PDB file of C-alpha atoms in Angstrom:
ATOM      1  CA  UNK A  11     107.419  46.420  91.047  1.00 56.00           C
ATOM      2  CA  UNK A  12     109.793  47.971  92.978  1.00 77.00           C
ATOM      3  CA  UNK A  13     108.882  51.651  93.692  1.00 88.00           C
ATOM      4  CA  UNK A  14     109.473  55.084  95.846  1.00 93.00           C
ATOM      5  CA  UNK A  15     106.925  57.072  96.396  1.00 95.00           C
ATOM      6  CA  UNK A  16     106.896  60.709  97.777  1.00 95.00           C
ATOM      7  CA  UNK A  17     103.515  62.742  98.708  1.00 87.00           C
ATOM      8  CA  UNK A  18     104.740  65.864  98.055  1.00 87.00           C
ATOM      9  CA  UNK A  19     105.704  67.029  95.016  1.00 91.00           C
ATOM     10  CA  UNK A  20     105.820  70.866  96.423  1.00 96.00           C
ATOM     11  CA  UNK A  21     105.677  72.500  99.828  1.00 97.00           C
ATOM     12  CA  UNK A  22     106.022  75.592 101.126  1.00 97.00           C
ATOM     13  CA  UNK A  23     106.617  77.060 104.575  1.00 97.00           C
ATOM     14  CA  UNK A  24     107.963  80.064 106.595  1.00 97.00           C
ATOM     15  CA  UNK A  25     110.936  79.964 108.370  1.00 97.00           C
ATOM     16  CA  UNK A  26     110.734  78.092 112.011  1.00 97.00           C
ATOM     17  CA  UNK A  27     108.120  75.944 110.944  1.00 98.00           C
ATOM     18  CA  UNK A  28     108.001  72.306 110.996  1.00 98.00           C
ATOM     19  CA  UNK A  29     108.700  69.955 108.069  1.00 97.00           C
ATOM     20  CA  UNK A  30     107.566  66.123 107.213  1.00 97.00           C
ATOM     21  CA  UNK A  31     107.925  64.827 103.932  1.00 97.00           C
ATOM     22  CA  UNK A  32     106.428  61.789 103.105  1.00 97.00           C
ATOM     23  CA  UNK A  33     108.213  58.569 101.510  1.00 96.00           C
ATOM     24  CA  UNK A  34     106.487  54.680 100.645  1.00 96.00           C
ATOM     25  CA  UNK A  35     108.832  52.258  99.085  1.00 93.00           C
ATOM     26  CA  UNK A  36     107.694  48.936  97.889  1.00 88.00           C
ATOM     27  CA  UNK A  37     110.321  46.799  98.105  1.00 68.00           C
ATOM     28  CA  UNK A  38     110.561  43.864  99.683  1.00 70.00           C
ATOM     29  CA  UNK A  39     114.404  42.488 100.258  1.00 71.00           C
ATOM     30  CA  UNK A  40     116.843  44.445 101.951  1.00 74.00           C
ATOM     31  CA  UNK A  41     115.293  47.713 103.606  1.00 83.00           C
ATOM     32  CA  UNK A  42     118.144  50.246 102.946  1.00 91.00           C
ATOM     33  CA  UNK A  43     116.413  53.399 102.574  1.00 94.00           C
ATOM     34  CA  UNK A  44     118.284  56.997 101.829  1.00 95.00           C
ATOM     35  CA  UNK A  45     117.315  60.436 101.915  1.00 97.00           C
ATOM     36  CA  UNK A  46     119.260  62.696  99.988  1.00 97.00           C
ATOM     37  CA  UNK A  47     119.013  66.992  99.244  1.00 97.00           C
ATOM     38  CA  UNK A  48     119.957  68.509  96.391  1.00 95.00           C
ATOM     39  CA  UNK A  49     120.654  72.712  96.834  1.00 94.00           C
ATOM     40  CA  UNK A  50     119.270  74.633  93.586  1.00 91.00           C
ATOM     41  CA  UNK A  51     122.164  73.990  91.221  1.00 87.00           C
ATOM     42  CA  UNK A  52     124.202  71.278  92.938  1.00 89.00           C
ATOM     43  CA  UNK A  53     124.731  67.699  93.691  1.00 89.00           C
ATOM     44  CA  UNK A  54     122.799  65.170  95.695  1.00 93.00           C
ATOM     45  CA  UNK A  55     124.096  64.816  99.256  1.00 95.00           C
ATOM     46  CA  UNK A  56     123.326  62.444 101.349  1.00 95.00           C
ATOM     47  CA  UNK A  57     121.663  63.074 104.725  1.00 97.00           C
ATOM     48  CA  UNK A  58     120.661  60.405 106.450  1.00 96.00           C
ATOM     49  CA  UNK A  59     120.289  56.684 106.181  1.00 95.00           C
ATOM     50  CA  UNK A  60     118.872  53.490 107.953  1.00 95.00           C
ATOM     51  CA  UNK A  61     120.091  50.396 107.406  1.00 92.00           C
ATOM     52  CA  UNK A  62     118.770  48.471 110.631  1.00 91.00           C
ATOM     53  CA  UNK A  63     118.478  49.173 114.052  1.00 92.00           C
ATOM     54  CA  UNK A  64     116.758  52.449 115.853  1.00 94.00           C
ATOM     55  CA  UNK A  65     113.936  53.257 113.393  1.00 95.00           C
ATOM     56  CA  UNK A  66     114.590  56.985 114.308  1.00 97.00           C
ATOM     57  CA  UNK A  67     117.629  58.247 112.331  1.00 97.00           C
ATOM     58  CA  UNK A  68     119.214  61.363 112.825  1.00 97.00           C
ATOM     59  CA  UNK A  69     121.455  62.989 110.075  1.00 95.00           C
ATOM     60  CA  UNK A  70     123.135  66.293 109.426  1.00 94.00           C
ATOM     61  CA  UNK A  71     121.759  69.731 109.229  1.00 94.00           C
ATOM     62  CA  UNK A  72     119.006  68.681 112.011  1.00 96.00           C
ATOM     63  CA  UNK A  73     117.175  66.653 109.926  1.00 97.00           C
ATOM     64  CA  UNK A  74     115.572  63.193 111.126  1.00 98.00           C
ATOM     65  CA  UNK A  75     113.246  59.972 109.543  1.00 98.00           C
ATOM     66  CA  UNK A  76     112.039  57.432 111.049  1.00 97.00           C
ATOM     67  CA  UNK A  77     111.395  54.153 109.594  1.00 95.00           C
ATOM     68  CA  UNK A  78     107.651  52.200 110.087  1.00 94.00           C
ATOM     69  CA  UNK A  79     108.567  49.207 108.936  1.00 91.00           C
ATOM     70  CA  UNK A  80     104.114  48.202 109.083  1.00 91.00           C
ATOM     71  CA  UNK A  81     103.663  51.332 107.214  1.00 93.00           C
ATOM     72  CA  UNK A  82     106.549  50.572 104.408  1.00 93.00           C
ATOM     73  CA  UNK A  83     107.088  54.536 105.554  1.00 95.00           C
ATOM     74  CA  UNK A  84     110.578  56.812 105.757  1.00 97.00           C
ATOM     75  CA  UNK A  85     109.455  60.285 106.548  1.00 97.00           C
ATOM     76  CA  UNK A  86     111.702  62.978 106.734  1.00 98.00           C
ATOM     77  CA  UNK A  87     111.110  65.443 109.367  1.00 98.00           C
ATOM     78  CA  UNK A  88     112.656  68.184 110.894  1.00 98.00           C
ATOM     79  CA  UNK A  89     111.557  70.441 114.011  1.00 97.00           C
ATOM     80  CA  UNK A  90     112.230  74.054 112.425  1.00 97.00           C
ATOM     81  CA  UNK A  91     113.087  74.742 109.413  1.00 97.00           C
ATOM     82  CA  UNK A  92     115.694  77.726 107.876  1.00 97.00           C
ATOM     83  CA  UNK A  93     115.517  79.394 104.783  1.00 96.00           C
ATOM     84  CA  UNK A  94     118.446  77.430 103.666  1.00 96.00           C
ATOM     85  CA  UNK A  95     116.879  74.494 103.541  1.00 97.00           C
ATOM     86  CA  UNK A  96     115.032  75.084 100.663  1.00 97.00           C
ATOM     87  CA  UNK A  97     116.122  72.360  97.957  1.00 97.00           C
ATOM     88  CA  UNK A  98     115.252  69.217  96.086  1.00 96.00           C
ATOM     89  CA  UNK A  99     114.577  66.279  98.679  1.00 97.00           C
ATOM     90  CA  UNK A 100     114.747  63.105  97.366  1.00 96.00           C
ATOM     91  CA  UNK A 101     114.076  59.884  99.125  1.00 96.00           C
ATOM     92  CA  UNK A 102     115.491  56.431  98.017  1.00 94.00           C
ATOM     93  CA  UNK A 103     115.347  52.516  98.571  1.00 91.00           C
ATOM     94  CA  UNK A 104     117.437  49.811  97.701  1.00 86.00           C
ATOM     95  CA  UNK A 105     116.320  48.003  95.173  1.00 79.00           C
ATOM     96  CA  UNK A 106     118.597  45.151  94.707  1.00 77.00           C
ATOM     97  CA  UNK A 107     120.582  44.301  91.877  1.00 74.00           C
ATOM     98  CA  UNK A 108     123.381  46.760  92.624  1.00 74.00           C
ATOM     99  CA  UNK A 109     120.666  50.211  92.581  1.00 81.00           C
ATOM    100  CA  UNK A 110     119.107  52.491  94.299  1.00 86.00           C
ATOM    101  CA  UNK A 111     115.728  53.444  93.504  1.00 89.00           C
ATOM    102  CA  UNK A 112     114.924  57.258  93.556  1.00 92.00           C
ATOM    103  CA  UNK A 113     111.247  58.732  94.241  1.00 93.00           C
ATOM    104  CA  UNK A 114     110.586  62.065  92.213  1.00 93.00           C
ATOM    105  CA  UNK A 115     111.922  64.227  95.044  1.00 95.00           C
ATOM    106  CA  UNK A 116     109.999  67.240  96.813  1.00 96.00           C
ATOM    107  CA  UNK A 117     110.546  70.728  96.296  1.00 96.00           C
ATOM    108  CA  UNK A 118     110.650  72.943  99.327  1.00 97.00           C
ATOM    109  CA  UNK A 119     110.608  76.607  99.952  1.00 97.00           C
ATOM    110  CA  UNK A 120     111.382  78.267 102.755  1.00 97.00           C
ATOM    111  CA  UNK A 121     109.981  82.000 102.961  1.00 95.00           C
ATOM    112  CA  UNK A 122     112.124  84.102 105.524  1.00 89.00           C
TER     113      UNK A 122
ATOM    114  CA  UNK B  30     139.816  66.796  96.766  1.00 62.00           C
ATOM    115  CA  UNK B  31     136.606  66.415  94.952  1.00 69.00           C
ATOM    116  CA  UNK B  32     135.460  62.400  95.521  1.00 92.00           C
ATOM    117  CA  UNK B  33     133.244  62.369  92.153  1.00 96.00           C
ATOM    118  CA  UNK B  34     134.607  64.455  89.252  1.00 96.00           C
ATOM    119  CA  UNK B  35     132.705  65.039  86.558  1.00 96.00           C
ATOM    120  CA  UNK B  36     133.821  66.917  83.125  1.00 96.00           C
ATOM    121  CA  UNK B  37     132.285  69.249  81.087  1.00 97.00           C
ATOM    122  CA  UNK B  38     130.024  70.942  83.535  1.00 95.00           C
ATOM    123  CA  UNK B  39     128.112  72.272  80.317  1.00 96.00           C
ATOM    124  CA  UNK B  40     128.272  70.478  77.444  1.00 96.00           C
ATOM    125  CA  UNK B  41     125.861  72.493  74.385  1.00 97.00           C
ATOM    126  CA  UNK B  42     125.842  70.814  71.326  1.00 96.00           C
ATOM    127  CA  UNK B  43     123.934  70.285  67.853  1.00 96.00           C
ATOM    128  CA  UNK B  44     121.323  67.622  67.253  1.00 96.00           C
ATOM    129  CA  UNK B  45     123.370  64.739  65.476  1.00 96.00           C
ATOM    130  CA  UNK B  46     126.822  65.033  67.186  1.00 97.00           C
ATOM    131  CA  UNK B  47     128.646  62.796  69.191  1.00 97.00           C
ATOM    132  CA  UNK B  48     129.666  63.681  72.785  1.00 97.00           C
ATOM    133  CA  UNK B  49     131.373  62.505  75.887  1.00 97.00           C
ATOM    134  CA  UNK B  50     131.016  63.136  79.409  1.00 98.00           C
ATOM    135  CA  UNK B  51     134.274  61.898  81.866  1.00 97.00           C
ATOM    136  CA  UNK B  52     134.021  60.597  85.432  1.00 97.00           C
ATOM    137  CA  UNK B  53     136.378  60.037  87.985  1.00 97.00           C
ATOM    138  CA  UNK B  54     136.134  59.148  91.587  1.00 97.00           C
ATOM    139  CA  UNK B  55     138.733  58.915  94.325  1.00 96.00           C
ATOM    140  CA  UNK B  56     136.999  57.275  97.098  1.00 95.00           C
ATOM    141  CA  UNK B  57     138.270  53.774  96.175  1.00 95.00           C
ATOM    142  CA  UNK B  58     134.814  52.613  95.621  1.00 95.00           C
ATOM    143  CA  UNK B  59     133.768  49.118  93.624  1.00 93.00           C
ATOM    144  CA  UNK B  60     130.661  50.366  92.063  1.00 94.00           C
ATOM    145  CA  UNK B  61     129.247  53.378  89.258  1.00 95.00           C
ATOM    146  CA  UNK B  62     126.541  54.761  88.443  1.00 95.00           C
ATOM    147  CA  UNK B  63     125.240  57.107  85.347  1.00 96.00           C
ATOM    148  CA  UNK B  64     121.719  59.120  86.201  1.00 95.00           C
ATOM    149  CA  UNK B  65     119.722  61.002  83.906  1.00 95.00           C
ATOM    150  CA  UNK B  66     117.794  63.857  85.841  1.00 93.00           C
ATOM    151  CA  UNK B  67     115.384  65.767  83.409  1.00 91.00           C
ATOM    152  CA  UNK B  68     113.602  69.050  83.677  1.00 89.00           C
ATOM    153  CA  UNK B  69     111.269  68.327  86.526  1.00 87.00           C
ATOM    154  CA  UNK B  70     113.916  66.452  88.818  1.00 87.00           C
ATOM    155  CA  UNK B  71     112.661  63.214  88.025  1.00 88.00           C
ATOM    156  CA  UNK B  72     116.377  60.623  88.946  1.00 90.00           C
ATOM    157  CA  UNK B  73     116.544  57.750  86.787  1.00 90.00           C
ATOM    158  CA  UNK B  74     119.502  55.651  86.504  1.00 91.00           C
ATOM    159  CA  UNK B  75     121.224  54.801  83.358  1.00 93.00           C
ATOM    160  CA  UNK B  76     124.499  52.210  83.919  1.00 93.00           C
ATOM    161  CA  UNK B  77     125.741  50.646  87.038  1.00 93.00           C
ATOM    162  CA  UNK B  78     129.354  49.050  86.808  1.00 92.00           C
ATOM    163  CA  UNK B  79     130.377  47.006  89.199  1.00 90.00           C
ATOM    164  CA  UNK B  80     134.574  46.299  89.414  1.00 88.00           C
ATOM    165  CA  UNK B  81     134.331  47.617  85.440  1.00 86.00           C
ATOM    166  CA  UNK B  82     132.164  45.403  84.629  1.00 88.00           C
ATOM    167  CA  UNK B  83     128.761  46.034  83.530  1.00 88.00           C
ATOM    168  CA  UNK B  84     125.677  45.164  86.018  1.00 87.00           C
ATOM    169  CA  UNK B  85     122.358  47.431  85.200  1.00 83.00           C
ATOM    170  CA  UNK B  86     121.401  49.141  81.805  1.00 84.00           C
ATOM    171  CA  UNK B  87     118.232  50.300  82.034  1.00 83.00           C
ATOM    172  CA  UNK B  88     116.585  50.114  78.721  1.00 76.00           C
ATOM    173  CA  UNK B  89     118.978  53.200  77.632  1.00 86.00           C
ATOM    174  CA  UNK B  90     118.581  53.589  73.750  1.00 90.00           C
ATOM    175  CA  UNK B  91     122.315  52.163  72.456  1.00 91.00           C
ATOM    176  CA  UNK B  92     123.129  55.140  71.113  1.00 95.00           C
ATOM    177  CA  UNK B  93     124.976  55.549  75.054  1.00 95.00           C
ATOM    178  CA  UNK B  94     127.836  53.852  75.511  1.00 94.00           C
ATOM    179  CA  UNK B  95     129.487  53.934  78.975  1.00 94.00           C
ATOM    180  CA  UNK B  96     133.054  52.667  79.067  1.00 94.00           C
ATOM    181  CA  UNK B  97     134.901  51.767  82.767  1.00 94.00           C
ATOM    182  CA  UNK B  98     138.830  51.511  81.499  1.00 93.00           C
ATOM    183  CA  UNK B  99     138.990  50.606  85.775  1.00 93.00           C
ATOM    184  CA  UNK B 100     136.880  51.089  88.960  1.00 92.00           C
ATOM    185  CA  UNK B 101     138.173  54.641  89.376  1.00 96.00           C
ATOM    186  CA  UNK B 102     136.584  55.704  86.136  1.00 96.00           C
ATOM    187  CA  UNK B 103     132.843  55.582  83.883  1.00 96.00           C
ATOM    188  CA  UNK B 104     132.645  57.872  80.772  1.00 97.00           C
ATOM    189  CA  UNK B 105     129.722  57.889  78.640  1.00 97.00           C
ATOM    190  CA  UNK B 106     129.940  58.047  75.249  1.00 97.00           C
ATOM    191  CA  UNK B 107     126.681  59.777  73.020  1.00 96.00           C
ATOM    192  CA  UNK B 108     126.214  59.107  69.160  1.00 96.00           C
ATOM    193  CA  UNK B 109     123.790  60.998  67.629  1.00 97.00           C
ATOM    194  CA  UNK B 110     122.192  63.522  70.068  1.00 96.00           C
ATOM    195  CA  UNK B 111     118.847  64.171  70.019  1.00 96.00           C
ATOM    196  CA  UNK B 112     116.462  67.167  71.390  1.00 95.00           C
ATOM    197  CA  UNK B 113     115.419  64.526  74.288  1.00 94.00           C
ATOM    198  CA  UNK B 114     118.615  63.859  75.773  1.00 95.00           C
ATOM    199  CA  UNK B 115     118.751  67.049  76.784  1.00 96.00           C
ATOM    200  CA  UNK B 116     118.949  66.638  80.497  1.00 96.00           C
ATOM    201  CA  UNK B 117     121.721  67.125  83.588  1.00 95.00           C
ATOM    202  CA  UNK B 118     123.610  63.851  84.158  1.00 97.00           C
ATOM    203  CA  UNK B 119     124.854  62.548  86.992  1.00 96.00           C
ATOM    204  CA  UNK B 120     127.776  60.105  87.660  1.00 97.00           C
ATOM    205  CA  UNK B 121     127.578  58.527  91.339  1.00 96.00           C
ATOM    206  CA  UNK B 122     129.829  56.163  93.132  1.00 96.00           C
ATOM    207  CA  UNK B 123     129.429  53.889  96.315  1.00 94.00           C
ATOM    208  CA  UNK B 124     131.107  51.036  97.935  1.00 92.00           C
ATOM    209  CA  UNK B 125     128.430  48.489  97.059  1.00 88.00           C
ATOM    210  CA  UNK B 126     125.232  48.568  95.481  1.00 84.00           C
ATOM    211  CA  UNK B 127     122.902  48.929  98.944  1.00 85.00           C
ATOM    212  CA  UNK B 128     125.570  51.612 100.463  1.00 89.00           C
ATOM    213  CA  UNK B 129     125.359  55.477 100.144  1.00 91.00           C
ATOM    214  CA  UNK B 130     126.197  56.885  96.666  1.00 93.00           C
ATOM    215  CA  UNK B 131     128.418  59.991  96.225  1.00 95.00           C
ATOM    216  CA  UNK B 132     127.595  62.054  93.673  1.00 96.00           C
ATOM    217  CA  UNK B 133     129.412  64.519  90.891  1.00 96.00           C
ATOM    218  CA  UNK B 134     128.408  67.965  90.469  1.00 94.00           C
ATOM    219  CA  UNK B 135     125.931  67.151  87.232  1.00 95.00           C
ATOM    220  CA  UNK B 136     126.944  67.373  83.256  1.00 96.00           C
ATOM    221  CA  UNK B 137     124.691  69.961  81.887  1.00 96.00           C
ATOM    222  CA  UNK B 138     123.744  68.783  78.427  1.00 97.00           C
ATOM    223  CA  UNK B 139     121.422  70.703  75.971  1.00 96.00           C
ATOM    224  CA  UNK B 140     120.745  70.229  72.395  1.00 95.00           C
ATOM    225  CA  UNK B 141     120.302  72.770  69.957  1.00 90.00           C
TER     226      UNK B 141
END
């Protein structure tokens, strides 16, 4: 079955430090993989995405993945993080038939 | 100019009633999308419409009914509300099904 998988359900840190999420997806067709954020109380945004190419992505607000294509991995990294950064982080795949499938997102806090 | 539009922000209702939530996006994009995001985060999606016509329902109970009058536009329709649905919804749009979505600011809905 098609599926999304995220490690970490909560995580913690104090500003400055460094941040990898973890994300497994399943699928097998197209590899179209997504990371989105959601801020307490708002929408998803998107902020990065690979589609082919340079498995190291870069997207807004500093944040990068990189795609292991042996390790059906997407992690989502960034090199210091700020206390507004703390939101929902969701990671998604493409699961054919016209959808994306979500994992169950990560919730990070940033202590100042 | 908001892309995805999204009315009532709140919607708080009785158990039993009937309910609609409107969505509108400006982007030009083929393809919709209605999520369900319960209390711990957890993204699942509803409806996808593709051009208005109908491409994924995901075992949704048939008391929803979404309705696409034209690409630009999904509303979903609720009979009968129950305790459960209680939940933020989320409309999304995207060129194609494998491209990024852009999501509305969420439909708050809780049952009393």
């Amino acid at each position: 079955a098609q599926s999304v998988s995220q490690h970490n359900h909560h995580v913690i840190l104090s500003e400055a430090a460094s941040l990898e999420l973890g994300c497994n997806y399943s699928y097998g067709g197209t590899v179209n993989l997504f990371w989105y954020v959601q801020y307490p109380g708002q929408h998803l945004q998107l902020l990065l995405k690979y589609f082919s190419g340079d498995p190291l992505v870069k997207g807004i607000k500093g944040f990068e993945a990189e795609f292991i294509k042996s390790k059906f991995s997407f992690n989502l990294r960034k090199p210091s993080v700020q206390w507004s950064d703390t939101a929902e982080y969701f990671c998604a795949a493409f699961g054919g038939y016209n959808k994306l499938i979500f994992g169950a997102g990560t919730r990070l806090a940033v202590h100042p | 100019d908001t892309a995805v539009s999204q009315t009532p922000k709140y919607l708080v209702t009785q158990m039993g009633n009937d309910k609609s939530i409107k969505c509108e996006q400006n982007l030009g994009h083929d393809t919709m999308y209605w999520y369900k995001q319960d209390s711990k985060k957890f993204l699942k999606i509803m409806f996808s419409y593709n051009n208005k016509e109908l491409i994924i329902n995901e075992t949704v109970p048939n008391r929803f009914s979404p309705k696409s009058p034209d690409k630009a536009h999904l509303n979903l329709h609720i009979n009968s509300l129950e305790l459960g649905d209680s939940a933020v919804y989320f409309c999304a749009s995207s060129q194609r099904g494998d491209q990024p979505q852009h999501f509305g600011d969420g439909t708050r809905l809780s049952i009393l």
